[in-house]
mmCIF file of C-alpha atoms in Angstrom:
data_model
loop_
_atom_site.group_PDB
_atom_site.id
_atom_site.type_symbol
_atom_site.label_atom_id
_atom_site.label_comp_id
_atom_site.label_asym_id
_atom_site.label_seq_id
_atom_site.Cartn_x
_atom_site.Cartn_y
_atom_site.Cartn_z
ATOM 1 C CA UNK A 1 -20.300 51.933 2.406
ATOM 2 C CA UNK A 2 -20.255 55.116 1.984
ATOM 3 C CA UNK A 3 -17.295 57.382 0.691
ATOM 4 C CA UNK A 4 -16.982 60.464 2.387
ATOM 5 C CA UNK A 5 -14.478 62.868 0.785
ATOM 6 C CA UNK A 6 -13.207 66.068 2.438
ATOM 7 C CA UNK A 7 -11.676 69.642 1.044
ATOM 8 C CA UNK A 8 -8.770 70.790 1.130
ATOM 9 C CA UNK A 9 -6.601 68.297 3.047
ATOM 10 C CA UNK A 10 -4.597 71.390 4.589
ATOM 11 C CA UNK A 11 -6.032 74.687 5.275
ATOM 12 C CA UNK A 12 -3.984 77.749 6.190
ATOM 13 C CA UNK A 13 -5.797 80.905 7.258
ATOM 14 C CA UNK A 14 -4.855 84.031 9.211
ATOM 15 C CA UNK A 15 -6.585 84.881 12.475
ATOM 16 C CA UNK A 16 -9.910 86.631 12.408
ATOM 17 C CA UNK A 17 -10.238 84.899 9.496
ATOM 18 C CA UNK A 18 -12.948 82.723 8.195
ATOM 19 C CA UNK A 19 -11.938 78.786 7.645
ATOM 20 C CA UNK A 20 -14.327 76.776 5.612
ATOM 21 C CA UNK A 21 -13.979 72.576 5.013
ATOM 22 C CA UNK A 22 -15.604 70.577 2.979
ATOM 23 C CA UNK A 23 -17.320 67.191 2.610
ATOM 24 C CA UNK A 24 -19.372 65.501 -0.274
ATOM 25 C CA UNK A 25 -20.729 62.042 0.312
ATOM 26 C CA UNK A 26 -20.671 59.665 -2.245
ATOM 27 C CA UNK A 27 -24.536 59.347 -1.672
ATOM 28 C CA UNK A 28 -27.198 61.001 -0.049
ATOM 29 C CA UNK A 29 -27.137 60.702 3.563
ATOM 30 C CA UNK A 30 -30.254 62.704 3.496
ATOM 31 C CA UNK A 31 -33.222 60.588 5.752
ATOM 32 C CA UNK A 32 -36.372 60.692 4.099
ATOM 33 C CA UNK A 33 -38.527 59.568 7.491
ATOM 34 C CA UNK A 34 -36.973 62.175 9.081
ATOM 35 C CA UNK A 35 -35.887 64.755 7.143
ATOM 36 C CA UNK A 36 -32.314 64.702 9.105
ATOM 37 C CA UNK A 37 -28.779 64.585 7.257
ATOM 38 C CA UNK A 38 -26.723 61.778 9.307
ATOM 39 C CA UNK A 39 -23.695 64.195 9.067
ATOM 40 C CA UNK A 40 -21.117 64.642 12.112
ATOM 41 C CA UNK A 41 -17.919 66.746 12.430
ATOM 42 C CA UNK A 42 -15.371 66.587 14.525
ATOM 43 C CA UNK A 43 -12.046 68.322 15.737
ATOM 44 C CA UNK A 44 -8.717 66.606 16.739
ATOM 45 C CA UNK A 45 -6.101 67.882 18.181
ATOM 46 C CA UNK A 46 -2.859 66.515 18.636
ATOM 47 C CA UNK A 47 -2.395 63.769 21.009
ATOM 48 C CA UNK A 48 -5.190 63.923 21.726
ATOM 49 C CA UNK A 49 -9.160 62.010 20.571
ATOM 50 C CA UNK A 50 -11.728 63.582 18.190
ATOM 51 C CA UNK A 51 -14.047 65.860 19.931
ATOM 52 C CA UNK A 52 -17.870 66.235 18.258
ATOM 53 C CA UNK A 53 -18.874 69.151 17.524
ATOM 54 C CA UNK A 54 -20.986 68.935 15.208
ATOM 55 C CA UNK A 55 -24.338 66.548 14.268
ATOM 56 C CA UNK A 56 -27.009 66.193 12.645
ATOM 57 C CA UNK A 57 -25.204 68.142 10.135
ATOM 58 C CA UNK A 58 -26.112 71.442 11.920
ATOM 59 C CA UNK A 59 -26.717 71.140 15.834
ATOM 60 C CA UNK A 60 -23.755 72.495 17.373
ATOM 61 C CA UNK A 61 -22.966 69.946 20.504
ATOM 62 C CA UNK A 62 -22.731 71.403 24.055
ATOM 63 C CA UNK A 63 -20.277 73.902 24.810
ATOM 64 C CA UNK A 64 -18.914 74.420 21.282
ATOM 65 C CA UNK A 65 -18.659 78.108 20.205
ATOM 66 C CA UNK A 66 -21.278 79.724 18.051
ATOM 67 C CA UNK A 67 -17.889 80.744 15.567
ATOM 68 C CA UNK A 68 -18.690 76.826 14.606
ATOM 69 C CA UNK A 69 -20.931 76.071 12.439
ATOM 70 C CA UNK A 70 -22.128 73.178 10.395
ATOM 71 C CA UNK A 71 -24.428 73.277 6.805
ATOM 72 C CA UNK A 72 -25.348 71.592 3.606
ATOM 73 C CA UNK A 73 -27.426 68.350 2.795
ATOM 74 C CA UNK A 74 -27.724 65.791 0.954
ATOM 75 C CA UNK A 75 -24.046 64.910 -0.112
ATOM 76 C CA UNK A 76 -22.497 68.708 -0.005
ATOM 77 C CA UNK A 77 -21.815 70.181 3.439
ATOM 78 C CA UNK A 78 -19.684 72.314 5.161
ATOM 79 C CA UNK A 79 -17.856 73.392 8.001
ATOM 80 C CA UNK A 80 -16.911 76.464 9.351
ATOM 81 C CA UNK A 81 -15.408 78.723 11.307
ATOM 82 C CA UNK A 82 -16.314 82.189 11.042
ATOM 83 C CA UNK A 83 -13.157 83.941 12.842
ATOM 84 C CA UNK A 84 -10.148 81.723 13.024
ATOM 85 C CA UNK A 85 -8.579 81.262 17.287
ATOM 86 C CA UNK A 86 -5.899 80.187 17.856
ATOM 87 C CA UNK A 87 -7.359 77.314 19.590
ATOM 88 C CA UNK A 88 -8.894 76.023 16.273
ATOM 89 C CA UNK A 89 -5.771 75.017 14.974
ATOM 90 C CA UNK A 90 -6.698 71.337 14.527
ATOM 91 C CA UNK A 91 -7.799 68.369 12.147
ATOM 92 C CA UNK A 92 -11.008 68.238 11.619
ATOM 93 C CA UNK A 93 -13.146 64.833 9.811
ATOM 94 C CA UNK A 94 -17.137 64.690 9.022
ATOM 95 C CA UNK A 95 -18.566 61.437 9.959
ATOM 96 C CA UNK A 96 -21.794 59.848 7.756
ATOM 97 C CA UNK A 97 -23.376 57.578 10.281
ATOM 98 C CA UNK A 98 -26.528 57.027 7.624
ATOM 99 C CA UNK A 99 -24.799 53.143 6.922
ATOM 100 C CA UNK A 100 -22.005 51.711 8.513
ATOM 101 C CA UNK A 101 -19.849 54.734 9.761
ATOM 102 C CA UNK A 102 -17.250 56.356 7.755
ATOM 103 C CA UNK A 103 -14.554 59.154 7.886
ATOM 104 C CA UNK A 104 -13.625 61.446 5.750
ATOM 105 C CA UNK A 105 -9.492 61.575 5.492
ATOM 106 C CA UNK A 106 -9.302 65.004 8.016
ATOM 107 C CA UNK A 107 -8.838 68.500 6.586
ATOM 108 C CA UNK A 108 -5.742 69.702 9.116
ATOM 109 C CA UNK A 109 -6.277 73.437 9.664
ATOM 110 C CA UNK A 110 -3.480 75.842 10.384
ATOM 111 C CA UNK A 111 -2.639 79.422 11.301
ATOM 112 C CA UNK A 112 -0.823 81.585 8.258
ATOM 113 C CA UNK B 1 -18.253 63.986 34.597
ATOM 114 C CA UNK B 2 -18.200 60.747 31.591
ATOM 115 C CA UNK B 3 -14.798 59.722 31.290
ATOM 116 C CA UNK B 4 -14.414 56.212 29.277
ATOM 117 C CA UNK B 5 -10.822 54.527 29.824
ATOM 118 C CA UNK B 6 -8.899 51.991 27.322
ATOM 119 C CA UNK B 7 -6.238 49.505 28.488
ATOM 120 C CA UNK B 8 -5.022 46.496 27.164
ATOM 121 C CA UNK B 9 -2.882 47.795 23.951
ATOM 122 C CA UNK B 10 0.381 46.778 23.295
ATOM 123 C CA UNK B 11 2.897 45.205 21.155
ATOM 124 C CA UNK B 12 1.822 41.740 19.327
ATOM 125 C CA UNK B 13 3.441 39.295 16.902
ATOM 126 C CA UNK B 14 1.086 38.757 13.538
ATOM 127 C CA UNK B 15 -1.288 36.451 14.603
ATOM 128 C CA UNK B 16 -1.631 37.038 17.545
ATOM 129 C CA UNK B 17 -4.099 37.532 20.117
ATOM 130 C CA UNK B 18 -4.894 40.749 22.297
ATOM 131 C CA UNK B 19 -7.930 42.126 24.247
ATOM 132 C CA UNK B 20 -8.713 45.402 25.029
ATOM 133 C CA UNK B 21 -10.590 46.785 27.535
ATOM 134 C CA UNK B 22 -12.661 50.322 28.570
ATOM 135 C CA UNK B 23 -13.725 51.366 31.406
ATOM 136 C CA UNK B 24 -16.841 53.504 31.825
ATOM 137 C CA UNK B 25 -18.090 56.283 34.530
ATOM 138 C CA UNK B 26 -19.790 59.320 34.832
ATOM 139 C CA UNK B 27 -22.793 57.951 33.480
ATOM 140 C CA UNK B 28 -25.189 55.415 33.187
ATOM 141 C CA UNK B 29 -23.277 52.857 30.819
ATOM 142 C CA UNK B 30 -26.356 49.565 30.846
ATOM 143 C CA UNK B 31 -27.893 53.020 28.808
ATOM 144 C CA UNK B 32 -25.459 53.383 25.597
ATOM 145 C CA UNK B 33 -24.827 52.128 22.751
ATOM 146 C CA UNK B 34 -20.832 51.252 22.573
ATOM 147 C CA UNK B 35 -18.081 51.647 19.530
ATOM 148 C CA UNK B 36 -14.476 50.876 19.438
ATOM 149 C CA UNK B 37 -12.804 53.516 16.343
ATOM 150 C CA UNK B 38 -9.078 53.304 15.741
ATOM 151 C CA UNK B 39 -6.717 55.445 13.729
ATOM 152 C CA UNK B 40 -3.226 54.007 12.422
ATOM 153 C CA UNK B 41 -0.491 56.402 13.092
ATOM 154 C CA UNK B 42 -0.533 59.666 11.434
ATOM 155 C CA UNK B 43 -3.810 58.672 9.180
ATOM 156 C CA UNK B 44 -7.207 59.045 9.743
ATOM 157 C CA UNK B 45 -10.827 57.438 11.473
ATOM 158 C CA UNK B 46 -11.780 54.113 10.833
ATOM 159 C CA UNK B 47 -15.298 53.012 12.787
ATOM 160 C CA UNK B 48 -14.399 49.131 13.788
ATOM 161 C CA UNK B 49 -16.995 47.557 15.833
ATOM 162 C CA UNK B 50 -20.605 48.573 17.005
ATOM 163 C CA UNK B 51 -22.732 47.006 20.760
ATOM 164 C CA UNK B 52 -26.177 47.988 21.956
ATOM 165 C CA UNK B 53 -26.886 48.763 25.422
ATOM 166 C CA UNK B 54 -28.214 45.195 25.727
ATOM 167 C CA UNK B 55 -25.543 42.732 23.410
ATOM 168 C CA UNK B 56 -28.079 41.980 21.093
ATOM 169 C CA UNK B 57 -26.766 43.828 18.784
ATOM 170 C CA UNK B 58 -23.355 43.964 17.202
ATOM 171 C CA UNK B 59 -21.632 45.288 14.231
ATOM 172 C CA UNK B 60 -18.099 44.746 12.780
ATOM 173 C CA UNK B 61 -16.416 46.958 9.931
ATOM 174 C CA UNK B 62 -15.564 44.290 6.951
ATOM 175 C CA UNK B 63 -11.745 44.881 7.705
ATOM 176 C CA UNK B 64 -12.270 43.168 10.839
ATOM 177 C CA UNK B 65 -15.617 40.616 10.874
ATOM 178 C CA UNK B 66 -14.525 37.020 12.046
ATOM 179 C CA UNK B 67 -11.806 37.953 13.785
ATOM 180 C CA UNK B 68 -12.724 40.694 16.570
ATOM 181 C CA UNK B 69 -15.190 40.477 19.021
ATOM 182 C CA UNK B 70 -16.971 43.214 20.856
ATOM 183 C CA UNK B 71 -18.708 42.239 23.799
ATOM 184 C CA UNK B 72 -19.890 44.328 26.925
ATOM 185 C CA UNK B 73 -20.705 43.806 30.986
ATOM 186 C CA UNK B 74 -22.780 46.360 32.218
ATOM 187 C CA UNK B 75 -22.068 45.090 35.749
ATOM 188 C CA UNK B 76 -18.945 46.719 35.389
ATOM 189 C CA UNK B 77 -19.671 48.906 33.139
ATOM 190 C CA UNK B 78 -17.118 47.897 30.404
ATOM 191 C CA UNK B 79 -16.525 47.417 27.016
ATOM 192 C CA UNK B 80 -13.992 44.734 25.556
ATOM 193 C CA UNK B 81 -12.638 44.336 22.444
ATOM 194 C CA UNK B 82 -11.360 40.360 21.949
ATOM 195 C CA UNK B 83 -8.937 41.230 18.810
ATOM 196 C CA UNK B 84 -7.681 37.395 17.412
ATOM 197 C CA UNK B 85 -5.888 36.759 13.992
ATOM 198 C CA UNK B 86 -3.706 40.412 14.116
ATOM 199 C CA UNK B 87 -2.562 41.839 11.497
ATOM 200 C CA UNK B 88 0.245 44.876 10.775
ATOM 201 C CA UNK B 89 -2.309 46.836 9.070
ATOM 202 C CA UNK B 90 -3.794 46.262 12.536
ATOM 203 C CA UNK B 91 -1.498 48.611 14.046
ATOM 204 C CA UNK B 92 -3.791 51.619 15.485
ATOM 205 C CA UNK B 93 -4.730 53.931 18.234
ATOM 206 C CA UNK B 94 -7.517 52.047 19.452
ATOM 207 C CA UNK B 95 -10.367 54.035 20.923
ATOM 208 C CA UNK B 96 -14.392 53.340 22.851
ATOM 209 C CA UNK B 97 -16.544 55.743 21.716
ATOM 210 C CA UNK B 98 -20.075 56.397 23.234
ATOM 211 C CA UNK B 99 -23.075 56.562 20.708
ATOM 212 C CA UNK B 100 -24.503 60.191 20.806
ATOM 213 C CA UNK B 101 -28.018 58.193 20.807
ATOM 214 C CA UNK B 102 -30.045 55.096 20.182
ATOM 215 C CA UNK B 103 -29.708 53.384 16.996
ATOM 216 C CA UNK B 104 -26.963 51.461 15.577
ATOM 217 C CA UNK B 105 -25.144 54.160 13.403
ATOM 218 C CA UNK B 106 -24.349 57.431 15.297
ATOM 219 C CA UNK B 107 -21.943 59.762 15.930
ATOM 220 C CA UNK B 108 -19.817 59.746 19.004
ATOM 221 C CA UNK B 109 -20.286 62.234 21.871
ATOM 222 C CA UNK B 110 -17.303 60.774 24.087
ATOM 223 C CA UNK B 111 -14.074 58.878 23.776
ATOM 224 C CA UNK B 112 -11.334 57.467 25.357
ATOM 225 C CA UNK B 113 -7.699 58.604 25.133
ATOM 226 C CA UNK B 114 -6.776 55.742 23.391
ATOM 227 C CA UNK B 115 -4.552 52.590 23.789
ATOM 228 C CA UNK B 116 -2.021 51.657 21.254
ATOM 229 C CA UNK B 117 -1.728 48.309 19.600
ATOM 230 C CA UNK B 118 0.998 47.580 18.009
ATOM 231 C CA UNK B 119 1.374 43.989 15.461
ATOM 232 C CA UNK B 120 4.851 43.190 14.842
ATOM 233 C CA UNK B 121 7.584 40.887 14.509
#
């Protein structure tokens, strides 16, 4: 199985500041046939199911604010929140779907 | 509006069985592949099982292979997970989740609220 490792495990950021979460896969999840990275990002708030934010590493799901963005390719990926808002407090997960689906361990984002 | 509503969770003894259901509405269920994903209390997400739109292809995580069976009834817009030989480590909230696109392995654009399965004596 492809192992997904997120860093950091937790992150404390001030309102209005940038938050960056990293995700590394144990092997490349870039397909040579379609040049797409099989990487998604989710947000999960307490007591709620995960919500899809980003897929194909950088495609924003409908309704997701543009202050959230995804980048990266191959084995290294980043979720960036450009200006942290109170509603962004959550746990964030990356997921690869290149092989049998696996998730990162999660990154807890809090406000300073 | 897409809705996925799970049911069937509860407390079961080790070695016991449980059948989870997921009722879908707000979309053409028969055209989407579906999944079960679980989350142990306070832990991360683990994909459990996949079924394609016609039930022709199913996949399982190694941790549940041979014990769990995924199925669906397109006429009833429902997804199921039959869980046998339950173990303490199967304790989790079980979510049904819709594939964003076609293909066996994908990401999930809609999730239910989940149903809690507790395996304990």
